[in-house]
Coordinates of C-alpha atoms in Angstrom, one line a residue:
Chain A
M10 CA -92.3 -59.9 54.1
N11 CA -93.1 -56.4 53.2
E12 CA -96.2 -56.4 51.5
V13 CA -99.1 -56.4 54.6
I14 CA -101.6 -56.0 52.3
A15 CA -102.2 -58.3 49.0
V16 CA -105.1 -57.9 46.9
E17 CA -105.8 -59.6 43.7
G18 CA -108.5 -59.6 41.2
L19 CA -111.5 -58.6 43.8
S20 CA -114.5 -58.2 42.8
K21 CA -118.0 -57.3 44.4
R22 CA -121.7 -57.2 42.7
F23 CA -124.9 -56.0 44.9
G24 CA -127.9 -57.3 42.6
Q25 CA -127.2 -55.6 39.4
V26 CA -124.5 -53.0 40.7
Q27 CA -120.9 -53.7 39.9
A28 CA -119.3 -52.3 42.9
V29 CA -116.0 -53.3 42.5
S30 CA -114.2 -54.9 39.4
G31 CA -110.9 -56.5 39.4
L32 CA -109.3 -54.7 41.9
S33 CA -105.8 -55.3 42.4
F34 CA -102.9 -53.6 44.9
T35 CA -100.5 -53.8 47.4
V36 CA -99.9 -51.9 50.7
H37 CA -96.4 -52.0 52.1
R38 CA -95.8 -52.5 55.8
G39 CA -95.2 -49.2 57.5
E40 CA -97.0 -47.3 54.8
L41 CA -99.9 -44.7 54.7
F42 CA -101.6 -45.7 51.4
G43 CA -104.6 -43.2 49.9
F44 CA -107.7 -44.8 48.7
L45 CA -109.1 -41.9 46.7
G46 CA -112.6 -41.7 44.7
P47 CA -115.6 -40.3 44.3
N48 CA -119.1 -41.1 45.8
G49 CA -120.2 -44.9 45.1
A50 CA -116.6 -45.6 43.5
G51 CA -116.2 -48.5 45.8
K52 CA -114.1 -47.4 48.5
T53 CA -116.4 -48.5 51.8
T54 CA -117.1 -52.0 49.9
T55 CA -113.3 -52.2 49.2
I56 CA -112.5 -51.7 53.0
N57 CA -115.3 -54.0 54.3
M58 CA -114.1 -57.0 52.1
L59 CA -110.7 -56.1 53.3
T60 CA -111.9 -56.3 57.0
G61 CA -114.4 -59.6 57.1
L62 CA -117.4 -57.2 56.9
A63 CA -118.3 -58.6 53.2
R64 CA -117.3 -61.5 51.3
P65 CA -115.5 -60.6 47.5
D66 CA -117.2 -62.6 44.3
M67 CA -114.1 -63.2 43.2
G68 CA -110.3 -62.5 43.8
T69 CA -108.0 -63.0 47.0
I70 CA -107.1 -61.0 49.8
R71 CA -104.2 -61.7 51.9
I72 CA -103.5 -59.6 55.4
G73 CA -100.1 -60.2 57.2
G74 CA -99.6 -63.4 55.1
I75 CA -103.3 -64.6 55.8
D76 CA -105.4 -65.8 53.2
C77 CA -108.7 -64.0 54.5
T78 CA -110.7 -64.9 51.3
Q79 CA -110.4 -68.8 52.8
R80 CA -110.4 -67.7 56.3
P81 CA -112.5 -64.1 56.4
R82 CA -112.0 -63.5 60.0
A83 CA -108.2 -64.6 60.6
A84 CA -106.5 -61.4 60.3
Q85 CA -108.6 -59.7 62.6
H86 CA -105.9 -59.1 65.2
L87 CA -104.0 -57.7 63.3
I88 CA -106.2 -55.1 61.9
G89 CA -107.7 -51.8 63.7
V90 CA -111.0 -50.2 61.7
V91 CA -112.0 -46.5 61.7
P92 CA -115.6 -46.4 60.0
D93 CA -116.7 -43.5 58.2
E94 CA -119.4 -42.8 61.3
S95 CA -118.3 -42.7 64.9
N96 CA -120.1 -46.7 65.9
L97 CA -118.9 -46.7 69.7
Y98 CA -121.5 -47.2 72.4
P99 CA -123.3 -44.0 73.5
E100 CA -124.2 -45.0 77.1
L101 CA -121.0 -45.7 77.7
T102 CA -118.2 -42.9 79.1
G103 CA -115.1 -42.3 76.6
F104 CA -113.2 -44.5 79.2
E105 CA -115.7 -47.3 79.6
N106 CA -115.7 -47.5 75.5
L107 CA -112.2 -47.4 75.2
C108 CA -111.5 -50.3 77.6
F109 CA -114.7 -52.2 76.3
C110 CA -112.7 -52.1 72.8
A111 CA -109.4 -53.2 74.2
A112 CA -111.1 -56.0 76.1
L113 CA -112.7 -57.5 72.7
Y114 CA -108.8 -58.2 71.9
G115 CA -108.7 -60.1 75.6
L116 CA -106.4 -57.5 76.7
G117 CA -106.3 -57.9 80.7
K118 CA -107.9 -55.3 82.9
A119 CA -104.9 -53.5 83.9
E120 CA -103.7 -53.0 80.6
R121 CA -106.6 -52.0 78.9
Q122 CA -107.4 -49.1 81.7
E123 CA -103.7 -47.9 81.4
R124 CA -103.8 -47.8 77.5
A125 CA -107.3 -46.0 77.4
R126 CA -106.0 -43.5 79.8
R127 CA -102.5 -43.1 77.6
L128 CA -104.9 -42.4 74.2
L129 CA -107.1 -40.2 76.4
D130 CA -104.2 -38.1 77.2
Q131 CA -102.9 -38.4 73.7
F132 CA -106.2 -37.6 71.9
G133 CA -106.7 -34.5 73.9
L134 CA -109.8 -36.3 75.7
A135 CA -108.4 -36.9 79.1
Q136 CA -111.2 -33.8 80.5
A137 CA -113.9 -35.8 79.1
A138 CA -113.0 -39.7 79.9
N139 CA -115.9 -39.9 82.1
R140 CA -118.4 -38.1 79.9
K141 CA -120.8 -40.4 78.0
F142 CA -119.8 -41.0 74.3
G143 CA -123.5 -40.1 73.4
G144 CA -122.8 -36.3 74.5
Y145 CA -119.4 -35.9 73.0
S146 CA -119.3 -33.4 70.2
K147 CA -118.7 -34.5 66.4
G148 CA -114.9 -33.7 66.6
M149 CA -114.4 -35.5 69.8
K150 CA -116.5 -38.8 68.8
R151 CA -114.4 -38.9 65.6
K152 CA -111.1 -38.8 68.0
L153 CA -112.3 -41.5 70.3
T154 CA -113.3 -43.7 67.4
I155 CA -109.6 -43.4 66.2
A156 CA -108.3 -44.3 69.4
A157 CA -111.1 -47.5 69.9
G158 CA -109.6 -48.8 66.9
I159 CA -105.9 -48.3 67.8
I160 CA -106.2 -49.8 71.1
H161 CA -104.8 -53.3 70.7
Q162 CA -102.1 -51.6 68.7
P163 CA -102.9 -52.9 65.5
E164 CA -100.2 -53.7 62.8
I165 CA -102.7 -52.1 60.4
L166 CA -105.4 -49.7 60.5
F167 CA -107.9 -48.8 58.1
L168 CA -109.4 -45.5 58.1
D169 CA -112.6 -44.7 56.4
E170 CA -112.6 -40.7 55.8
P171 CA -111.8 -39.9 59.1
T172 CA -112.0 -36.1 58.9
T173 CA -115.2 -35.4 57.3
G174 CA -117.9 -33.3 59.0
I175 CA -114.9 -32.1 61.5
D176 CA -114.3 -28.5 61.8
V177 CA -110.8 -27.3 60.6
A178 CA -109.1 -27.3 64.2
G179 CA -110.5 -31.0 65.0
A180 CA -109.4 -32.3 61.7
R181 CA -105.9 -30.6 61.6
H182 CA -105.6 -32.7 64.8
I183 CA -106.7 -35.5 63.4
R184 CA -104.5 -35.4 60.7
Q185 CA -101.6 -34.9 63.1
L186 CA -102.7 -38.0 64.7
I187 CA -102.7 -40.1 61.7
A188 CA -99.3 -38.9 60.7
D189 CA -98.0 -39.4 63.9
L190 CA -99.3 -43.0 64.4
H191 CA -97.5 -43.6 60.6
K192 CA -94.2 -42.1 62.2
A193 CA -94.6 -44.6 65.0
G194 CA -94.9 -47.6 62.4
T195 CA -98.4 -48.5 61.6
T196 CA -99.6 -49.3 58.2
I197 CA -102.8 -47.1 57.3
F198 CA -105.1 -47.8 54.4
L199 CA -107.0 -44.2 54.3
T200 CA -109.8 -43.3 51.9
T201 CA -110.9 -40.1 52.0
H202 CA -112.4 -37.5 49.6
Y203 CA -110.3 -34.6 50.7
I204 CA -107.5 -34.9 47.9
E205 CA -105.5 -32.3 49.9
E206 CA -105.4 -34.5 53.1
A207 CA -104.4 -37.8 50.8
E208 CA -101.6 -35.3 49.5
R209 CA -100.2 -34.2 52.5
L210 CA -100.8 -37.8 54.5
C211 CA -100.2 -40.4 52.0
G212 CA -97.1 -42.1 50.5
R213 CA -98.9 -43.7 47.6
I214 CA -102.3 -43.6 46.5
A215 CA -104.9 -45.3 44.4
F216 CA -107.6 -43.9 42.4
I217 CA -110.7 -45.5 42.3
V218 CA -113.5 -44.7 39.9
S219 CA -116.7 -46.8 39.3
G220 CA -115.0 -50.1 41.0
R221 CA -112.0 -49.9 39.2
I222 CA -108.6 -48.5 40.3
V223 CA -107.7 -45.9 37.3
R224 CA -103.9 -45.0 38.6
T225 CA -101.8 -46.4 41.7
D226 CA -98.7 -44.3 42.3
T227 CA -96.7 -42.2 44.6
V228 CA -97.8 -38.6 45.3
E229 CA -94.5 -37.1 44.0
R230 CA -94.8 -39.6 41.0
L231 CA -98.4 -38.8 40.3
I232 CA -97.5 -34.6 40.6
Q233 CA -94.8 -35.1 38.3
S234 CA -97.1 -35.7 35.8
V235 CA -98.6 -32.0 36.3
R236 CA -95.6 -30.5 37.5
D237 CA -95.1 -28.5 33.9
K238 CA -98.6 -27.2 34.3
H239 CA -98.8 -23.3 35.7
V240 CA -102.6 -22.6 37.3
V241 CA -104.0 -19.2 38.6
Q242 CA -106.9 -19.3 40.8
I243 CA -108.9 -16.0 40.4
T244 CA -111.5 -15.1 42.7
C245 CA -113.8 -11.9 41.8
S246 CA -117.2 -10.6 42.0
K247 CA -120.4 -9.1 39.5
M248 CA -118.6 -11.6 37.0
P249 CA -121.1 -11.6 33.7
D250 CA -122.6 -15.1 33.1
D251 CA -120.8 -15.7 29.7
M252 CA -117.3 -14.6 31.2
G253 CA -116.3 -18.0 30.4
T254 CA -117.1 -17.9 26.7
R255 CA -115.3 -14.4 26.6
L256 CA -111.7 -15.3 28.1
S257 CA -111.6 -18.4 25.8
Q258 CA -111.8 -16.1 22.7
F259 CA -109.4 -13.5 24.0
F260 CA -106.8 -15.9 25.6
P261 CA -107.4 -19.1 23.4
G262 CA -104.2 -20.8 24.8
L263 CA -105.9 -20.9 28.4
E264 CA -107.9 -24.0 29.7
L265 CA -110.1 -22.5 31.9
T266 CA -112.5 -24.0 34.9
S267 CA -115.5 -22.2 36.1
Q268 CA -115.6 -23.2 40.0
G269 CA -119.2 -21.3 40.9
R270 CA -120.0 -17.8 40.1
E271 CA -116.9 -16.2 41.7
S272 CA -114.1 -18.4 41.0
I273 CA -112.1 -19.1 37.6
R274 CA -109.0 -21.6 37.3
V275 CA -106.7 -20.8 34.8
E276 CA -104.6 -23.7 33.6
A277 CA -101.7 -23.6 30.7
G278 CA -98.7 -25.1 29.6
E279 CA -96.2 -22.1 30.0
P280 CA -96.4 -19.4 32.5
I281 CA -99.7 -17.2 32.9
R282 CA -99.2 -13.6 32.8
V283 CA -101.5 -12.6 35.5
G284 CA -101.7 -9.2 34.5
P285 CA -103.8 -9.0 31.0
L286 CA -105.9 -11.4 32.6
V287 CA -107.0 -9.2 35.4
R288 CA -107.1 -6.3 33.5
F289 CA -109.5 -7.8 30.6
L290 CA -111.8 -9.3 33.9
E291 CA -112.2 -5.6 35.2
D292 CA -112.6 -4.5 31.5
Q293 CA -115.9 -6.6 31.3
G294 CA -117.2 -5.4 34.5
A295 CA -115.9 -7.9 37.2
E296 CA -114.4 -6.7 40.6
V297 CA -111.4 -9.0 41.0
A298 CA -110.6 -9.7 44.6
E299 CA -107.4 -12.3 44.2
A300 CA -105.6 -13.8 41.6
R301 CA -103.1 -16.4 42.9
R302 CA -101.0 -18.6 41.1
M303 CA -101.0 -22.1 42.2
R304 CA -98.6 -25.0 42.7
P305 CA -100.0 -27.9 40.9
S306 CA -101.2 -30.2 43.4
L307 CA -102.8 -33.5 43.7
E308 CA -106.3 -32.3 42.9
D309 CA -105.1 -31.7 39.2
V310 CA -103.9 -35.2 39.1
F311 CA -107.4 -36.3 39.9
V312 CA -109.1 -34.3 37.4
Q313 CA -106.9 -35.1 34.6
I314 CA -106.8 -39.0 35.5
T315 CA -110.8 -39.1 36.5
G316 CA -112.2 -36.5 34.6
I317 CA -114.3 -35.9 38.0
E318 CA -113.8 -31.9 39.3
A319 CA -112.7 -32.5 42.9
H320 CA -114.6 -29.9 44.9
A321 CA -117.7 -31.2 42.9
M322 CA -116.9 -35.0 44.8
G323 CA -116.4 -33.2 47.9
Q324 CA -119.3 -31.2 47.8
E325 CA -121.5 -34.2 46.9
Q326 CA -120.0 -36.1 49.5
E327 CA -120.6 -33.5 52.3
K328 CA -124.2 -33.3 51.0
E329 CA -125.1 -37.0 51.3
K330 CA -123.3 -37.0 54.9
A331 CA -126.0 -33.9 56.0
G332 CA -128.7 -35.8 54.4
A333 CA -128.3 -38.9 56.1
G334 CA -127.5 -36.9 59.3
Chain B
M20 CA -108.4 -67.0 78.4
R21 CA -108.2 -63.9 75.8
L22 CA -111.6 -65.3 74.1
W23 CA -113.2 -65.3 77.5
I24 CA -112.4 -61.6 78.4
A25 CA -114.1 -60.6 75.4
F26 CA -117.2 -63.0 75.9
W27 CA -117.5 -61.7 79.3
N28 CA -117.0 -58.2 78.9
I29 CA -119.6 -58.3 75.9
L30 CA -122.0 -60.0 78.3
L31 CA -121.3 -57.4 81.3
K32 CA -121.6 -54.3 79.2
D33 CA -124.9 -55.7 77.7
M34 CA -126.1 -56.3 81.4
R35 CA -125.2 -52.9 82.2
T36 CA -126.3 -51.1 79.0
Y37 CA -129.8 -52.7 78.7
Y38 CA -130.8 -55.2 81.1
L39 CA -129.6 -53.2 84.2
K40 CA -131.6 -50.0 83.6
P41 CA -134.3 -48.9 85.8
P42 CA -137.2 -49.3 83.0
N43 CA -136.0 -52.5 82.3
I44 CA -135.8 -53.7 85.7
S45 CA -139.2 -52.2 86.7
W46 CA -140.6 -53.5 83.1
G47 CA -139.2 -57.0 84.4
L48 CA -141.1 -56.9 87.7
L49 CA -144.2 -55.2 86.3
F50 CA -144.7 -57.5 83.5
P51 CA -144.6 -60.8 85.8
V52 CA -146.8 -59.4 88.6
A53 CA -149.4 -58.2 86.1
W54 CA -149.6 -61.9 84.2
T55 CA -150.0 -63.4 87.7
A56 CA -152.9 -60.7 88.8
M57 CA -154.9 -61.1 85.9
F58 CA -154.8 -64.8 85.8
F59 CA -155.1 -65.1 89.7
I60 CA -158.6 -63.0 89.4
K61 CA -159.6 -64.7 86.2
S62 CA -159.5 -67.8 87.7
G63 CA -161.7 -67.0 90.6
K64 CA -160.4 -69.8 93.1
G65 CA -158.5 -67.5 95.1
L66 CA -155.3 -68.8 96.5
D67 CA -155.8 -72.1 95.1
S68 CA -155.1 -71.1 91.9
I69 CA -151.6 -69.7 92.4
L70 CA -150.0 -73.1 92.0
A71 CA -151.9 -73.8 88.8
L72 CA -151.0 -70.7 87.4
L73 CA -147.5 -70.4 88.5
P74 CA -145.8 -72.5 85.2
G75 CA -147.9 -70.3 83.0
V76 CA -147.0 -67.0 84.6
V77 CA -143.3 -68.3 84.6
A78 CA -142.8 -69.0 81.1
L79 CA -144.7 -65.8 79.9
S80 CA -142.7 -63.8 82.2
I81 CA -139.7 -65.5 80.8
L82 CA -140.5 -65.4 76.7
F83 CA -141.7 -62.1 77.0
G84 CA -138.6 -60.6 78.9
T85 CA -136.3 -62.8 76.6
T86 CA -137.4 -61.9 73.2
S87 CA -138.3 -58.4 73.8
M88 CA -135.1 -57.2 74.9
L89 CA -133.1 -59.3 72.5
A90 CA -134.8 -58.3 69.6
V91 CA -134.7 -55.1 70.1
T92 CA -131.2 -54.6 71.5
V93 CA -129.7 -56.4 68.4
T94 CA -131.9 -54.7 66.0
F95 CA -130.6 -51.2 67.8
E96 CA -127.2 -52.3 67.5
K97 CA -127.1 -53.5 64.2
K98 CA -128.9 -50.2 63.1
N99 CA -126.6 -47.9 64.7
R100 CA -123.4 -50.1 63.6
S101 CA -121.9 -50.7 66.9
F102 CA -122.2 -54.7 66.0
E103 CA -120.0 -53.5 63.5
R104 CA -117.5 -53.2 65.8
L105 CA -118.2 -57.2 67.5
L106 CA -118.1 -58.3 63.9
L107 CA -114.7 -57.1 63.5
A108 CA -112.7 -58.2 67.0
P109 CA -111.3 -61.6 66.5
I110 CA -114.1 -63.6 68.3
P111 CA -115.5 -66.7 66.8
L112 CA -119.3 -65.6 65.7
E113 CA -120.5 -68.4 67.8
L114 CA -119.0 -67.2 70.7
L115 CA -120.0 -63.6 70.3
M116 CA -123.5 -64.5 69.5
L117 CA -123.6 -66.8 72.8
A118 CA -122.2 -63.3 74.7
K119 CA -124.5 -61.4 73.1
T120 CA -127.8 -63.7 74.3
G121 CA -126.0 -64.5 77.6
G122 CA -127.4 -61.3 79.1
A123 CA -130.9 -62.1 78.0
V124 CA -130.8 -65.5 79.3
V125 CA -129.8 -64.0 82.7
F126 CA -132.8 -61.5 82.2
G127 CA -135.2 -64.2 81.4
V128 CA -134.4 -66.4 84.4
A129 CA -134.6 -63.3 86.6
N130 CA -137.9 -62.5 85.4
A131 CA -139.0 -66.1 85.7
F132 CA -138.1 -66.3 89.8
V133 CA -140.5 -62.7 90.5
P134 CA -143.9 -65.0 90.2
V135 CA -142.0 -67.5 92.3
L136 CA -141.0 -65.3 95.0
M137 CA -144.4 -63.9 95.0
A138 CA -145.8 -67.5 95.0
L139 CA -143.7 -67.9 98.2
F140 CA -145.7 -65.6 100.4
L141 CA -149.0 -66.8 98.8
A142 CA -148.8 -70.6 98.6
D143 CA -147.4 -73.8 99.6
L144 CA -144.3 -74.4 97.0
S145 CA -143.2 -77.8 99.1
Q146 CA -144.4 -80.1 96.4
V147 CA -142.6 -78.2 93.7
N148 CA -139.7 -80.1 92.4
W149 CA -136.9 -77.5 91.9
I150 CA -134.4 -80.0 90.3
V151 CA -136.8 -80.0 87.2
F152 CA -138.3 -76.7 87.7
V153 CA -134.6 -74.7 87.8
P154 CA -133.1 -76.3 84.5
A155 CA -136.8 -75.7 83.0
V156 CA -136.4 -72.1 83.4
F157 CA -132.8 -72.1 82.4
M158 CA -133.9 -74.2 78.9
I159 CA -137.1 -72.1 78.4
A160 CA -134.9 -68.7 78.7
V161 CA -132.6 -70.4 76.1
A162 CA -134.8 -71.2 73.8
S163 CA -136.7 -67.8 74.0
T164 CA -133.5 -65.8 74.0
F165 CA -132.8 -67.8 70.7
L166 CA -136.0 -67.1 69.2
G167 CA -135.5 -63.6 70.3
L168 CA -132.1 -63.5 68.3
F169 CA -133.8 -65.1 65.1
I170 CA -136.2 -62.3 64.9
A171 CA -133.7 -59.8 65.3
V172 CA -131.8 -61.1 62.8
A173 CA -134.7 -61.7 60.3
V174 CA -135.4 -58.2 60.6
S175 CA -134.1 -54.4 60.2
E176 CA -136.0 -52.4 62.0
V177 CA -136.8 -52.1 65.8
F178 CA -140.1 -51.7 65.2
E179 CA -140.1 -54.8 63.2
A180 CA -138.7 -56.7 66.0
Q181 CA -141.8 -56.1 68.4
T182 CA -144.0 -56.7 65.3
F183 CA -142.2 -59.9 64.2
S184 CA -141.9 -61.1 67.6
N185 CA -145.8 -60.9 68.7
F186 CA -146.4 -63.0 65.4
F187 CA -144.5 -66.1 67.3
R188 CA -145.5 -65.1 71.1
F189 CA -149.1 -64.8 71.1
P190 CA -150.2 -67.8 69.2
M191 CA -147.8 -69.8 71.4
I192 CA -149.4 -68.7 74.9
F193 CA -152.7 -70.1 73.7
L194 CA -150.9 -73.2 72.0
C195 CA -148.3 -74.6 74.3
G196 CA -150.5 -75.8 76.7
L197 CA -149.9 -73.4 79.3
F198 CA -153.6 -72.5 80.1
F199 CA -155.0 -74.6 77.9
P200 CA -154.4 -78.5 78.0
I201 CA -153.1 -79.2 74.5
E202 CA -155.5 -82.8 74.6
K203 CA -158.5 -80.2 74.7
L204 CA -157.3 -78.1 71.5
P205 CA -159.0 -78.7 68.5
V206 CA -157.8 -81.5 66.3
F207 CA -155.9 -79.4 63.8
L208 CA -154.3 -77.0 66.3
K209 CA -152.5 -79.9 67.9
P210 CA -150.0 -80.5 65.7
L211 CA -149.0 -77.0 65.7
S212 CA -148.5 -77.0 69.4
Y213 CA -145.6 -79.3 69.0
I214 CA -143.9 -77.5 66.8
L215 CA -143.3 -74.9 69.3
P216 CA -140.4 -74.7 72.0
L217 CA -142.8 -73.3 74.6
T218 CA -144.7 -76.5 74.6
Y219 CA -142.0 -78.5 75.9
G220 CA -140.8 -75.9 78.5
A221 CA -144.5 -75.6 79.7
D222 CA -144.7 -79.7 80.1
M223 CA -141.6 -79.6 82.2
L224 CA -142.8 -76.8 84.4
H225 CA -146.3 -78.7 84.9
G226 CA -144.4 -81.6 85.8
A227 CA -142.2 -79.9 88.4
V228 CA -144.8 -78.1 89.7
H229 CA -148.1 -80.4 90.0
G230 CA -146.3 -83.9 89.0
R231 CA -148.3 -83.9 86.0
Q232 CA -146.4 -84.0 82.4
S233 CA -147.4 -85.6 79.1
M234 CA -144.2 -86.3 78.0
P235 CA -141.1 -87.8 79.9
F236 CA -138.7 -84.9 81.3
P237 CA -135.4 -86.5 79.3
L238 CA -137.9 -86.3 76.0
D239 CA -138.6 -82.8 76.8
T240 CA -135.2 -81.7 77.6
A241 CA -134.6 -83.3 74.3
L242 CA -136.5 -81.6 72.1
L243 CA -136.2 -78.3 74.1
G244 CA -132.9 -78.6 73.7
G245 CA -133.3 -79.8 69.7
F246 CA -134.8 -76.0 69.4
C247 CA -131.9 -74.3 71.1
V248 CA -129.5 -75.5 68.7
G249 CA -131.9 -75.2 65.6
L250 CA -132.7 -71.6 66.3
F251 CA -129.0 -70.7 67.4
A252 CA -127.8 -72.2 64.1
V253 CA -130.3 -70.4 61.9
S254 CA -129.5 -67.4 63.3
L255 CA -126.1 -67.8 62.8
W256 CA -126.6 -68.6 59.1
N257 CA -128.5 -65.4 58.9
I258 CA -126.2 -63.4 60.4
K259 CA -123.4 -64.7 57.8
R260 CA -125.5 -64.7 54.9
K261 CA -127.2 -61.2 55.8
W262 CA -124.8 -59.2 57.6
I263 CA -121.6 -60.2 56.3
L264 CA -122.7 -59.6 52.9

């Protein structure tokens, strides 16, 4: 059987809020499947239903061929879950946390200690093995939480926003670990609001907006739809407030998106001549620092499909995390 | 075998993380000592009052030890989401909750024997029927722990757990017949006594220590057992309803 996750007509309501509505998708064995959407789109609710932490109002979930709608906890030996917040025990050391998580899956003492040591080594945490989890940095906590999610070697791993709030080097290491896990054959269900992360890691992606999947496809086919688009990203300072209007009047064929006061994204269906654009901006008093031709990316697809500015989605989530913290 | 590994490790982790912490051990010792001293001084009968006080102090030590600890630790784990990790493990919910409550039962039983050890040095305990006393202590510990679980599942904040615990504990102290005989209570309060689990535990302890109990031992055991099963079942139902949305 190739489909390890099969979801059909999944719906969930919390009071007056329809969190998820009629979701249908499949994830194949060994696939790295991305689940992308803005805050409140229903990503975590979906993960909770798939992992048995929430009950669907309607629809069916099959994990590894097991009907989880009828037996919500029957497939739990097949799955590993890395929640969006590190939820290990602050009083236990890194090593003890991993051993405890392995014990929850019935692993014997020698085996859980051996696996814990191996994972601590693999995740670059061997030096911190005997330090309490509560004293770990945010990046170390995320890594250990991922290690805890895979200590029982699950067939399917659910990763909820694994790199949110992590510094660049830490996030890069985590992405490499995810790629390695995928390479080793683990099926991964990844939610993230970093579109470039999904583009880099995932084979197939579902965009979810307001509880509904608006598009599911391979990254390649999704990008194909914007391949003919040409994009130039301009970074400048001292930009007049009405620069967008002036540009639109002077270059009517270009599609302009202002990204804050110091950046403009220019899109067109044909090659864009950067020189006239830069000259015009400088004539208007702006100081151009950089003008860069961009390769069409998944972000363009996301904006095209959902109408939501990708950077706005990320900022909103970061703000929320910071507020929660 | 695999399930028992999980069960044992959850129990062990809770013992290490919560119950065997120095502040809790000292609290577990100090609390029964304070109760004993308070009632000892209040009775004014000197060492003769030790045996009369023993059932009450034992029961209170268990009640406060178990309900306080469990209500707080479960609420704390729910709040910081580490409880989700347990819910995601392939363990039946019943076994998981038995593992979570096992530590509190052991803590309650240990608390119960603090006043007993003190009494050993101050009074003659040869008349105590240990065959009744030990099961009574164990059953009170189980019932109190499940009461703590019921409270933990009903609230969402740690401070709410403490407040809600007192809502049950303080009326229970005065109505369960430990310090004031039920037959001497006002008529309108008597029915309340019989809906409290500690009433039956207290009756068993009185029987074990003084040989005077108002109900037969098997009836007390059956009723206290019924409370244990009922409180555990309601707590499980609440967990499924409130925590697995």
